[in-house]
Amino acid sequence: MAEFSTRPELRGTFGMAASTHWIASAVGMGVLERGGNAFDAAVAMGFTLQVVEPHLNGPGGEVPIILKPAGGEPVVLCGQGPAPAAASPEAFAGMDRIPGSGVLPATVPGAFDAWLLLARDHGTLPLRDLLEPAIGYAGGGYPVLPQIAAKVAEVREVFTGPWPSSAALWLPGGRVPEAGSMHRNPALAGTYRRLVEEAEAAGGGREAVIDAARRVWREGFVAEAIAAFCSRPVPSGTGEPQRALLTADDLAGWSAGYEETVRADYAGLTVHKTGPWGQGPVFLQQLRLAEALGTGDADVLSADFAHLVTEAAKLAFADRDAHYADPRFADVPLEALLSPGYAAERAALVGAEASLELRPGAPGGRAPFIPEAAEAGTSPGADRTGGEPTVDRTGTQRGDTCHLDVVDAAGNMVAATPSGGWLASSPVIPELGFPLGTRGQMFWLDPRSPGVVAPGKRPRTTLTPTLVTRGGEGVMALGTPGGDQQDQWSLTFFLRLVHGGMDLQRAIDAPMFHTNALVGSFFPREISPGELVVEERIGERAIAELRRRGHRVVVSDPWSLGRLSAVARDPETGVLRAGANPRGMQGYAVGR
């Protein structure tokens, strides 16, 4: 199959910004043009994405960030808020799974504090400059994507019934906003405008103003509005009254923080991911398996490549669900999971035929937790707001999450995957203009699980940006939305770059695939044994060969899987590159 590119790979020396929405990418480039660095650009892009992709993320959500300052070490900035102090298995009595919508699964909103910590410690511009684009689009209007209109139409009955505050924002005049129309969120614009004004009134320099804004969020009018909203019963998506576990003390007692990346060397590169409170290490486990299986020797557009990648993914993701959790609360055998010896042991399980079994390993002799997943398609779906915003496991892109990447001329680099607090997660808090997130649905209630819910514990999220270095220099930042598919699509993209000789855009454009033979991270936690979803463009011959090998192949639309973006830098020449996903007609890269 000939390589195909929808757009050119961007090249330049000044700066590159790429994301899942053209407006955010343009905002990032505008910040670079005004003299800001990559971290300033990322912050402005992150707040803009909350406005223009509200079906995918919001201020009540979270964000993991991996950053690489020029001349410094890569580091993770964790913007994943923990479970409230009242969160325990007993708090969900009578349930076998934590619900996917409403206020019960709300964790501490983490995105705001993380973005501001990044701005304070690594940025250069004032807070007002970084929030100005988001305020402008929220107050003045932004174009409604077809996916936004579709999501609002899907949950319209919930909004007009138990969630009238959401109806007030998303059903102006009682009608679903038309795709392409301009939509405003005055309450959110007012929230961010007041935050800036109160922070500036506190006095001090740039850093002091940013810290003042962080205090206003955690302890001031924002926290007061969230706490008041959570203090009374709030209807779930089915109309059942719930009382949130989240309190003012939870909000005041948490702040974002830094931690070391988890890393692995591959083909002369070092790949950096979050710790096992996210699914990031599963990317690294798949790299170890690729080494053991010789995946790099296969044609990266072939059925053989898809088979090897898929079978490795099944093994790695089975380990994810058996062993990963917040390492502050669970003893995660990460060193054993990432060891070449363990990879060789696991690779021996891969044969010529597709496996239909869930096969977690026992790294270092650690007995695996086997989660009780629901068979796909068997779970009740009365609450259409629940779970992940992308609910179609066949690959139809109805939403999910956001992603952004930035690199500047100095070599500063950042990858971030904002998510949570989307418009269908829970009711809008009227005074603030946004809903809470529902990331708590990723906890388990089974006490045997390392991921069992506990006070102050981070859920094992799916959000997983990637940053790559070579010889200590940042060479690439990448990522994609997609829940459980994120570290499948990103891994395939990376292997095609390394072994297929593709540029960024061609690797993004190439036909994509993923397996659903893993335990879903979102309510209702489904699994589809043996299921392999492929874009039709992979070709009839490859599809037939994969079916012959026993894969239960689901053929998706030609341009339906993945929303990757990436930026890159050559440390020797200073040349910068970027690419972004054409699927859905909204992701763009900008640079010069």
Coordinates of C-alpha atoms in Angstrom, one line a residue:
M1 CA 0.0 0.0 0.0
A2 CA 1.4 3.4 -1.0
E3 CA 1.9 5.9 1.7
F4 CA -0.7 8.6 1.7
S5 CA -0.6 12.1 3.3
T6 CA -3.6 14.4 3.7
R7 CA -1.4 17.4 4.4
P8 CA 2.3 18.2 4.4
E9 CA 4.4 17.6 7.5
L10 CA 5.1 21.1 8.8
R11 CA 8.7 22.2 9.1
G12 CA 10.4 25.3 10.5
T13 CA 12.7 26.7 13.2
F14 CA 10.5 29.1 15.1
G15 CA 7.8 27.0 16.9
M16 CA 5.2 24.3 16.4
A17 CA 1.8 23.8 18.1
A18 CA -0.5 20.9 17.4
S19 CA -3.8 19.9 18.9
T20 CA -7.2 18.3 18.5
H21 CA -8.8 21.7 17.5
W22 CA -7.6 24.3 15.1
I23 CA -8.6 27.2 17.4
A24 CA -6.4 25.9 20.2
S25 CA -3.5 25.3 17.8
A26 CA -3.8 28.9 16.5
V27 CA -4.0 30.2 20.0
G28 CA -0.8 28.4 20.9
M29 CA 1.0 29.7 17.8
G30 CA -0.2 33.2 18.7
V31 CA 1.3 33.0 22.1
L32 CA 4.7 31.9 20.6
E33 CA 4.5 34.8 18.1
R34 CA 4.0 37.2 21.1
G35 CA 7.2 36.0 22.7
G36 CA 5.8 33.3 25.0
N37 CA 7.6 30.0 25.3
A38 CA 6.2 26.5 24.7
F39 CA 4.8 26.3 28.2
D40 CA 2.9 29.6 27.9
A41 CA 1.5 28.3 24.7
A42 CA 0.4 25.0 26.2
V43 CA -1.4 26.7 29.1
A44 CA -3.3 29.0 26.8
M45 CA -4.2 26.1 24.5
G46 CA -5.3 24.0 27.5
F47 CA -7.8 26.7 28.7
T48 CA -9.0 27.3 25.1
L49 CA -9.7 23.6 24.6
Q50 CA -12.0 23.7 27.7
V51 CA -14.1 26.2 25.8
V52 CA -14.1 24.9 22.2
E53 CA -14.2 21.2 23.0
P54 CA -16.6 21.1 25.9
H55 CA -17.9 17.7 25.0
L56 CA -14.4 16.3 25.6
N57 CA -13.0 18.3 28.6
G58 CA -13.7 21.1 30.9
P59 CA -12.5 23.1 33.9
G60 CA -13.9 20.3 36.2
G61 CA -11.6 17.8 34.6
E62 CA -8.0 16.8 34.8
V63 CA -4.7 16.7 32.8
P64 CA -1.4 14.8 32.9
I65 CA 1.4 16.9 31.4
I66 CA 4.9 15.7 30.4
L67 CA 7.3 18.6 29.9
K68 CA 10.9 18.9 28.9
P69 CA 12.6 22.3 29.6
A70 CA 15.5 23.1 27.3
G71 CA 18.6 21.8 29.0
G72 CA 16.5 20.1 31.8
E73 CA 15.1 16.7 32.6
P74 CA 11.7 15.5 31.4
V75 CA 9.2 15.6 34.2
V76 CA 5.5 14.7 34.8
L77 CA 3.1 17.4 36.1
C78 CA 0.2 15.5 37.6
G79 CA -3.1 17.3 37.2
Q80 CA -5.2 14.2 38.2
G81 CA -7.2 15.1 41.3
P82 CA -7.7 12.3 43.9
A83 CA -10.8 10.7 45.3
P84 CA -12.6 12.7 48.1
A85 CA -11.9 11.9 51.8
A86 CA -15.3 10.3 52.0
A87 CA -14.7 7.9 49.0
S88 CA -14.6 4.3 50.1
P89 CA -16.2 1.1 48.8
E90 CA -18.8 1.6 51.6
A91 CA -19.8 4.9 50.1
F92 CA -21.1 3.1 47.0
A93 CA -23.1 0.4 48.9
G94 CA -25.5 -1.5 46.7
M95 CA -23.4 -0.9 43.6
D96 CA -21.1 -3.3 41.8
R97 CA -19.5 -0.5 39.8
I98 CA -19.0 3.2 40.3
P99 CA -21.4 5.0 38.0
G100 CA -20.1 7.0 35.0
S101 CA -22.1 10.2 35.4
G102 CA -23.6 12.4 38.1
V103 CA -21.7 13.7 41.1
L104 CA -20.9 10.4 42.9
P105 CA -17.8 9.7 40.8
A106 CA -16.4 13.2 41.0
T107 CA -12.8 13.5 42.0
V108 CA -11.0 16.8 42.9
P109 CA -10.8 18.9 39.7
G110 CA -7.1 19.0 38.8
A111 CA -6.7 20.7 35.4
F112 CA -6.8 24.3 36.6
D113 CA -4.1 24.0 39.3
A114 CA -1.9 21.9 37.0
W115 CA -2.0 24.5 34.1
L116 CA -1.2 27.3 36.5
L117 CA 1.6 25.5 38.2
L118 CA 3.1 24.9 34.7
A119 CA 2.7 28.7 33.9
R120 CA 4.2 29.8 37.2
D121 CA 7.3 27.5 37.1
H122 CA 8.1 27.4 33.4
G123 CA 6.1 30.1 31.6
T124 CA 7.0 33.8 31.1
L125 CA 3.7 35.6 30.4
P126 CA 1.1 37.1 32.9
L127 CA -1.9 35.1 33.9
R128 CA -4.3 37.5 32.1
D129 CA -2.5 36.8 28.8
L130 CA -2.8 33.1 29.2
L131 CA -6.6 33.1 30.0
E132 CA -7.5 35.9 27.6
P133 CA -8.2 33.6 24.6
A134 CA -10.4 31.2 26.6
I135 CA -12.3 34.2 28.1
G136 CA -12.8 35.7 24.7
Y137 CA -14.1 32.5 23.1
A138 CA -16.4 31.7 26.0
G139 CA -17.8 35.2 26.1
G140 CA -17.8 36.1 22.4
G141 CA -18.6 32.7 21.0
Y142 CA -17.0 29.8 19.2
P143 CA -18.2 27.5 16.4
V144 CA -20.2 24.4 17.4
L145 CA -18.6 21.3 16.1
P146 CA -20.9 18.6 14.7
Q147 CA -19.8 16.3 17.5
I148 CA -21.0 18.9 20.1
A149 CA -24.4 19.1 18.5
A150 CA -24.6 15.3 18.3
K151 CA -23.7 14.9 21.9
V152 CA -26.2 17.6 23.1
A153 CA -28.9 15.9 21.0
E154 CA -28.1 12.5 22.5
V155 CA -28.6 13.7 26.1
R156 CA -31.3 16.3 25.4
E157 CA -33.9 14.4 27.5
V158 CA -31.5 14.3 30.5
F159 CA -30.9 18.1 30.2
T160 CA -34.6 19.0 29.9
G161 CA -35.4 16.6 32.8
P162 CA -33.1 16.2 35.8
W163 CA -30.4 18.6 34.6
P164 CA -32.0 22.0 33.9
S165 CA -28.8 24.0 34.5
S166 CA -27.3 22.1 31.6
A167 CA -30.3 22.8 29.5
A168 CA -30.0 26.5 30.2
L169 CA -26.5 26.5 28.7
W170 CA -26.8 23.9 26.0
L171 CA -30.4 24.2 24.7
P172 CA -30.8 27.9 24.0
G173 CA -34.5 28.5 23.3
G174 CA -35.1 24.8 23.9
R175 CA -33.2 23.8 20.7
V176 CA -30.0 21.8 20.1
P177 CA -27.4 24.2 18.8
E178 CA -26.7 23.7 15.1
A179 CA -23.3 22.5 13.9
G180 CA -21.4 25.6 12.7
S181 CA -23.4 28.0 14.8
M182 CA -21.7 30.2 17.3
H183 CA -22.2 29.3 21.0
R184 CA -21.4 31.3 24.1
N185 CA -20.7 30.4 27.7
P186 CA -21.0 33.7 29.6
A187 CA -20.9 32.1 33.0
L188 CA -17.5 30.4 32.3
A189 CA -16.2 33.7 30.8
G190 CA -17.2 35.4 34.0
T191 CA -15.6 32.8 36.2
Y192 CA -12.2 33.1 34.5
R193 CA -12.5 36.9 34.3
R194 CA -13.3 37.1 38.1
L195 CA -10.4 34.8 38.8
V196 CA -7.9 37.0 37.0
E197 CA -9.3 40.2 38.6
E198 CA -9.2 38.8 42.2
A199 CA -5.7 37.4 41.7
E200 CA -4.4 40.6 40.3
A201 CA -6.0 42.6 43.1
A202 CA -4.0 40.5 45.6
G203 CA -0.9 42.2 44.3
G204 CA 2.7 41.0 43.6
G205 CA 4.5 39.9 40.5
R206 CA 3.7 37.3 37.9
E207 CA 4.2 34.3 40.1
A208 CA 2.4 35.8 43.0
V209 CA -0.7 36.6 40.8
I210 CA -0.7 33.0 39.6
D211 CA -0.5 31.6 43.1
A212 CA -3.3 33.9 44.2
A213 CA -5.5 32.5 41.4
R214 CA -4.7 29.0 42.5
R215 CA -5.9 30.0 46.0
V216 CA -9.1 31.5 44.7
W217 CA -9.8 28.3 42.8
R218 CA -9.1 26.0 45.8
E219 CA -10.6 28.2 48.6
G220 CA -12.4 31.2 47.1
F221 CA -15.5 31.7 45.1
V222 CA -14.9 28.8 42.8
A223 CA -14.5 26.3 45.7
E224 CA -17.5 27.8 47.5
A225 CA -19.7 27.4 44.4
I226 CA -18.6 23.7 43.9
A227 CA -19.0 22.9 47.6
A228 CA -22.5 24.5 47.8
F229 CA -23.5 22.6 44.7
C230 CA -22.3 19.3 46.2
S231 CA -23.9 19.9 49.6
R232 CA -27.4 19.1 48.3
P233 CA -28.8 16.1 46.4
V234 CA -28.1 16.3 42.7
P235 CA -29.9 14.0 40.2
S236 CA -27.9 11.5 38.3
G237 CA -28.5 11.0 34.5
T238 CA -31.4 8.7 35.4
G239 CA -32.9 11.3 37.7
E240 CA -32.0 9.5 41.0
P241 CA -30.9 12.0 43.7
Q242 CA -27.3 11.6 44.8
R243 CA -25.2 13.5 47.3
A244 CA -21.6 14.1 46.2
L245 CA -18.7 12.9 48.2
L246 CA -16.6 16.0 47.2
T247 CA -16.3 18.7 49.8
A248 CA -14.6 22.1 50.3
D249 CA -11.9 20.5 52.4
D250 CA -11.1 18.1 49.5
L251 CA -10.7 21.1 47.2
A252 CA -8.6 23.1 49.6
G253 CA -6.3 20.2 50.5
W254 CA -5.0 19.3 47.1
S255 CA -2.6 20.8 44.6
A256 CA -0.9 19.6 41.5
G257 CA 2.7 18.3 41.7
Y258 CA 5.7 17.0 39.9
E259 CA 7.1 13.5 39.7
E260 CA 9.6 11.6 37.7
T261 CA 8.7 10.1 34.4
V262 CA 8.6 6.3 33.9
R263 CA 10.9 5.6 31.0
A264 CA 12.2 2.9 28.7
D265 CA 14.9 2.9 25.9
Y266 CA 13.9 1.7 22.5
A267 CA 15.8 1.9 19.2
G268 CA 18.2 4.6 20.5
L269 CA 15.4 6.7 21.9
T270 CA 14.0 7.1 25.5
V271 CA 10.3 7.2 25.8
H272 CA 8.8 9.0 28.9
K273 CA 5.4 8.3 30.3
T274 CA 3.4 8.9 33.5
G275 CA 3.5 6.5 36.5
P276 CA 1.0 3.6 36.9
W277 CA -1.6 6.0 38.3
G278 CA -2.1 6.4 34.6
Q279 CA -1.9 3.8 31.9
G280 CA 1.3 5.2 30.5
P281 CA 3.6 2.3 31.4
V282 CA 1.5 0.0 29.2
F283 CA 3.1 1.8 26.2
L284 CA 6.5 0.9 27.6
Q285 CA 5.5 -2.7 28.2
Q286 CA 4.4 -2.9 24.6
L287 CA 7.8 -1.6 23.5
R288 CA 9.5 -4.4 25.5
L289 CA 7.2 -6.9 23.8
A290 CA 7.9 -5.4 20.4
E291 CA 11.6 -6.0 21.0
A292 CA 11.0 -9.6 22.2
L293 CA 8.7 -10.4 19.2
G294 CA 10.8 -8.7 16.5
T295 CA 7.8 -6.5 15.6
G296 CA 10.2 -3.9 14.0
D297 CA 11.0 -6.4 11.2
A298 CA 7.5 -6.5 10.0
D299 CA 6.0 -4.2 7.3
V300 CA 4.3 -1.5 9.4
L301 CA 1.3 -1.5 7.1
S302 CA 0.9 -5.3 7.0
A303 CA -1.5 -7.8 8.7
D304 CA 1.6 -9.4 10.3
F305 CA 2.4 -6.1 12.0
A306 CA -1.2 -5.6 13.1
H307 CA -1.3 -9.1 14.5
L308 CA 1.9 -8.8 16.5
V309 CA 1.0 -5.3 17.9
T310 CA -2.5 -6.5 18.8
E311 CA -1.4 -9.7 20.6
A312 CA 1.2 -7.7 22.6
A313 CA -1.4 -5.1 23.5
K314 CA -3.7 -7.8 24.9
L315 CA -0.9 -9.0 27.2
A316 CA 0.2 -5.5 28.3
F317 CA -3.3 -4.2 28.9
A318 CA -4.2 -7.4 30.9
D319 CA -1.3 -6.5 33.1
R320 CA -2.5 -2.9 33.4
D321 CA -5.8 -4.0 34.8
A322 CA -4.2 -6.6 37.1
H323 CA -1.4 -4.5 38.6
Y324 CA -1.6 -0.7 37.9
A325 CA -2.8 1.8 40.5
D326 CA -1.7 4.9 42.4
P327 CA 1.7 3.9 43.6
R328 CA 1.2 5.9 46.8
F329 CA -1.5 3.4 47.8
A330 CA -0.5 0.2 46.0
D331 CA 2.8 -1.7 45.6
V332 CA 3.0 -1.8 41.8
P333 CA 5.7 -4.2 40.5
L334 CA 6.8 -1.7 37.9
E335 CA 10.4 -2.8 37.6
A336 CA 9.4 -6.4 37.0
L337 CA 6.7 -5.3 34.5
L338 CA 9.2 -3.4 32.4
S339 CA 12.0 -5.9 32.6
P340 CA 13.3 -7.6 29.4
G341 CA 13.1 -11.0 31.1
Y342 CA 9.4 -10.5 31.9
A343 CA 8.8 -9.3 28.3
A344 CA 10.4 -12.5 26.9
E345 CA 8.3 -14.6 29.2
R346 CA 5.1 -12.9 28.0
A347 CA 6.2 -12.8 24.3
A348 CA 6.3 -16.6 24.4
L349 CA 2.5 -16.6 24.7
V350 CA 2.1 -14.9 21.3
G351 CA 1.5 -17.4 18.5
A352 CA 0.3 -17.3 14.9
E353 CA -3.4 -17.3 16.0
A354 CA -5.3 -14.6 17.9
S355 CA -5.8 -15.3 21.6
L356 CA -9.4 -15.0 22.9
E357 CA -8.3 -15.2 26.6
L358 CA -7.6 -12.5 29.2
R359 CA -4.1 -13.4 30.3
P360 CA -2.5 -11.1 33.0
G361 CA 1.0 -12.2 34.1
A362 CA 2.6 -12.6 37.5
P363 CA 5.6 -10.2 37.5
G364 CA 8.0 -11.1 40.2
G365 CA 5.6 -13.8 41.3
R366 CA 2.9 -11.3 42.1
A367 CA -0.6 -12.9 41.7
P368 CA -2.7 -10.8 39.3
F369 CA -6.1 -9.3 40.1
I370 CA -8.6 -10.5 37.6
P371 CA -11.4 -7.9 37.1
E372 CA -14.9 -9.0 36.4
A373 CA -15.7 -7.2 33.2
A374 CA -19.1 -7.1 31.5
E375 CA -19.4 -8.8 28.1
A376 CA -19.7 -6.0 25.5
G377 CA -23.3 -5.1 24.7
T378 CA -24.8 -6.8 27.7
S379 CA -24.8 -3.9 30.1
P380 CA -27.9 -1.7 30.7
G381 CA -27.7 1.7 29.0
A382 CA -30.5 3.7 30.6
D383 CA -28.3 6.6 31.5
R384 CA -26.9 7.9 28.2
T385 CA -24.7 10.4 29.9
G386 CA -22.6 7.7 31.6
G387 CA -19.1 6.5 31.1
E388 CA -16.7 7.7 28.5
P389 CA -17.9 10.3 26.0
T390 CA -16.8 7.9 23.3
V391 CA -19.2 4.9 23.9
D392 CA -19.0 3.3 20.5
R393 CA -16.4 0.5 20.8
T394 CA -16.5 -0.1 17.0
G395 CA -14.4 3.0 16.6
T396 CA -17.0 5.6 15.6
Q397 CA -15.5 8.9 16.8
R398 CA -18.2 10.6 18.9
G399 CA -15.9 12.4 21.3
D400 CA -13.6 11.4 24.0
T401 CA -10.7 13.7 25.2
C402 CA -8.3 16.3 23.9
H403 CA -4.6 16.5 23.3
L404 CA -1.9 19.2 22.6
D405 CA 1.8 19.3 21.8
V406 CA 4.1 22.3 21.6
V407 CA 7.8 22.9 20.9
D408 CA 9.7 26.2 20.6
A409 CA 12.9 27.2 19.0
A410 CA 14.8 26.9 22.3
G411 CA 13.8 23.2 22.6
N412 CA 11.2 23.5 25.3
M413 CA 8.7 20.8 24.7
V414 CA 5.3 19.7 26.2
A415 CA 2.7 17.0 25.7
A416 CA -0.6 17.1 27.5
T417 CA -3.9 15.2 27.4
P418 CA -6.7 17.2 29.0
S419 CA -10.0 15.4 29.7
G420 CA -12.9 15.1 32.1
G421 CA -15.7 17.5 33.1
W422 CA -17.3 17.1 29.7
L423 CA -20.7 18.5 29.2
A424 CA -22.5 15.2 29.6
S425 CA -20.6 14.1 32.7
S426 CA -22.8 15.9 35.4
P427 CA -25.0 18.9 35.6
V428 CA -23.6 22.4 35.0
I429 CA -22.9 24.4 38.1
P430 CA -24.8 27.5 37.1
E431 CA -22.6 30.1 38.8
L432 CA -19.5 28.7 37.2
G433 CA -20.6 27.5 33.7
F434 CA -19.1 24.0 33.9
P435 CA -19.9 20.5 35.3
L436 CA -17.7 18.3 37.6
G437 CA -15.8 15.4 36.2
T438 CA -16.5 11.7 36.7
R439 CA -13.0 10.1 36.8
G440 CA -13.9 8.2 39.9
Q441 CA -15.6 5.6 37.7
M442 CA -12.2 4.2 37.0
F443 CA -11.8 2.9 40.6
W444 CA -12.9 -0.6 41.4
L445 CA -15.1 -1.5 44.4
D446 CA -13.5 -5.0 44.8
P447 CA -11.1 -4.8 47.7
R448 CA -8.8 -7.3 46.0
S449 CA -8.0 -4.8 43.2
P450 CA -5.0 -2.6 43.5
G451 CA -7.3 0.1 42.0
V452 CA -9.9 -0.1 44.7
V453 CA -11.3 3.3 45.6
A454 CA -9.8 5.0 48.7
P455 CA -9.7 8.5 50.2
G456 CA -7.0 10.7 48.6
K457 CA -6.2 8.0 45.9
R458 CA -5.8 8.8 42.2
P459 CA -7.9 6.7 39.8
R460 CA -5.9 4.7 37.3
T461 CA -6.7 7.1 34.4
T462 CA -6.4 6.4 30.7
L463 CA -4.8 9.9 30.0
T464 CA -1.4 9.3 28.6
P465 CA 0.8 11.9 26.8
T466 CA 4.2 10.7 25.5
L467 CA 7.5 12.6 25.3
V468 CA 10.6 11.2 23.6
T469 CA 14.3 12.1 24.1
R470 CA 17.6 11.2 22.5
G471 CA 20.8 11.7 24.2
G472 CA 19.1 13.9 26.8
E473 CA 17.5 16.2 24.2
G474 CA 13.8 16.4 23.5
V475 CA 13.0 15.0 20.1
M476 CA 9.2 14.4 20.0
A477 CA 6.0 15.1 21.9
L478 CA 2.8 13.2 20.9
G479 CA -0.5 11.8 22.0
T480 CA -4.1 11.2 21.2
P481 CA -7.6 11.1 22.8
G482 CA -9.3 7.7 22.9
G483 CA -9.6 6.2 26.3
D484 CA -8.3 2.6 26.3
Q485 CA -7.1 3.2 22.7
Q486 CA -4.7 6.0 23.5
D487 CA -1.6 3.8 24.2
Q488 CA -2.6 1.6 21.2
W489 CA -2.9 4.3 18.6
S490 CA 0.2 6.1 19.9
L491 CA 2.2 3.0 20.0
T492 CA 1.4 2.1 16.4
F493 CA 2.2 5.6 15.3
F494 CA 5.5 5.5 17.1
L495 CA 6.5 2.1 15.6
R496 CA 5.6 3.3 12.2
L497 CA 7.9 6.3 12.6
V498 CA 10.8 4.3 14.0
H499 CA 10.6 1.3 11.7
G500 CA 8.5 2.5 8.7
G501 CA 10.5 5.6 7.8
M502 CA 7.3 7.7 7.7
D503 CA 7.2 11.4 8.6
L504 CA 4.8 12.6 11.3
Q505 CA 1.9 13.3 9.0
R506 CA 2.1 10.1 7.0
A507 CA 2.3 8.1 10.2
I508 CA -0.8 9.9 11.6
D509 CA -2.7 9.4 8.3
A510 CA -1.9 5.7 7.9
P511 CA -4.7 3.2 8.4
M512 CA -5.2 2.6 12.2
F513 CA -6.4 -0.3 14.3
H514 CA -7.0 -1.3 17.9
T515 CA -8.2 -4.2 20.0
N516 CA -11.2 -4.2 22.4
A517 CA -10.0 -7.4 24.0
L518 CA -9.3 -5.6 27.3
V519 CA -11.3 -4.5 30.3
G520 CA -12.8 -1.1 29.5
S521 CA -11.7 1.6 31.9
F522 CA -15.1 3.4 31.8
F523 CA -18.5 2.4 33.1
P524 CA -19.8 -0.3 32.5
R525 CA -16.3 -1.8 32.2
E526 CA -16.9 -4.0 29.1
I527 CA -14.7 -6.4 27.3
S528 CA -14.9 -7.9 23.7
P529 CA -12.7 -11.0 23.5
G530 CA -10.7 -11.2 20.3
E531 CA -12.2 -8.1 18.8
L532 CA -10.0 -6.1 16.5
V533 CA -11.2 -2.9 15.0
V534 CA -9.6 -1.8 11.8
E535 CA -10.1 1.1 9.4
E536 CA -11.4 -0.1 6.1
R537 CA -8.4 1.4 4.3
I538 CA -6.2 -1.3 5.8
G539 CA -7.3 -3.3 2.8
E540 CA -9.3 -6.5 2.0
R541 CA -6.2 -8.7 1.9
A542 CA -5.1 -7.6 5.4
I543 CA -8.6 -8.0 6.8
A544 CA -9.0 -11.5 5.4
E545 CA -5.6 -12.5 6.7
L546 CA -6.4 -11.2 10.2
R547 CA -9.7 -13.1 10.2
R548 CA -7.8 -16.2 9.1
R549 CA -5.6 -15.8 12.2
G550 CA -8.7 -15.8 14.4
H551 CA -9.2 -12.1 15.1
R552 CA -12.8 -11.0 15.3
V553 CA -12.4 -8.2 12.9
V554 CA -14.8 -5.2 13.0
V555 CA -14.3 -3.0 9.9
S556 CA -14.7 0.7 10.8
D557 CA -15.1 3.7 8.5
P558 CA -12.0 4.6 6.4
W559 CA -11.1 7.6 8.5
S560 CA -12.4 6.9 12.0
L561 CA -9.7 5.7 14.4
G562 CA -7.3 7.9 16.3
R563 CA -6.9 11.7 16.8
L564 CA -3.1 11.9 17.0
S565 CA -1.0 15.0 17.0
A566 CA 2.8 15.4 17.4
V567 CA 5.7 17.8 17.3
A568 CA 9.3 17.0 16.8
R569 CA 12.7 18.7 17.0
D570 CA 16.1 17.8 15.6
P571 CA 18.7 18.8 18.3
E572 CA 21.5 18.9 15.7
T573 CA 19.9 21.3 13.2
G574 CA 17.1 22.9 15.3
V575 CA 14.5 22.0 12.6
L576 CA 11.1 21.6 14.1
R577 CA 8.3 19.5 12.6
A578 CA 4.6 18.9 13.3
G579 CA 1.5 16.9 12.2
A580 CA -2.1 16.5 13.3
N581 CA -5.0 14.2 12.7
P582 CA -7.4 15.0 9.8
R583 CA -10.1 12.6 11.0
G584 CA -13.1 14.6 12.2
M585 CA -11.8 17.6 10.3
Q586 CA -10.8 19.6 13.4
G587 CA -7.2 18.7 14.4
Y588 CA -4.5 21.0 13.1
A589 CA -0.8 21.7 13.4
V590 CA 0.5 25.3 13.1
G591 CA 4.1 26.4 12.8
R592 CA 6.9 28.1 11.0

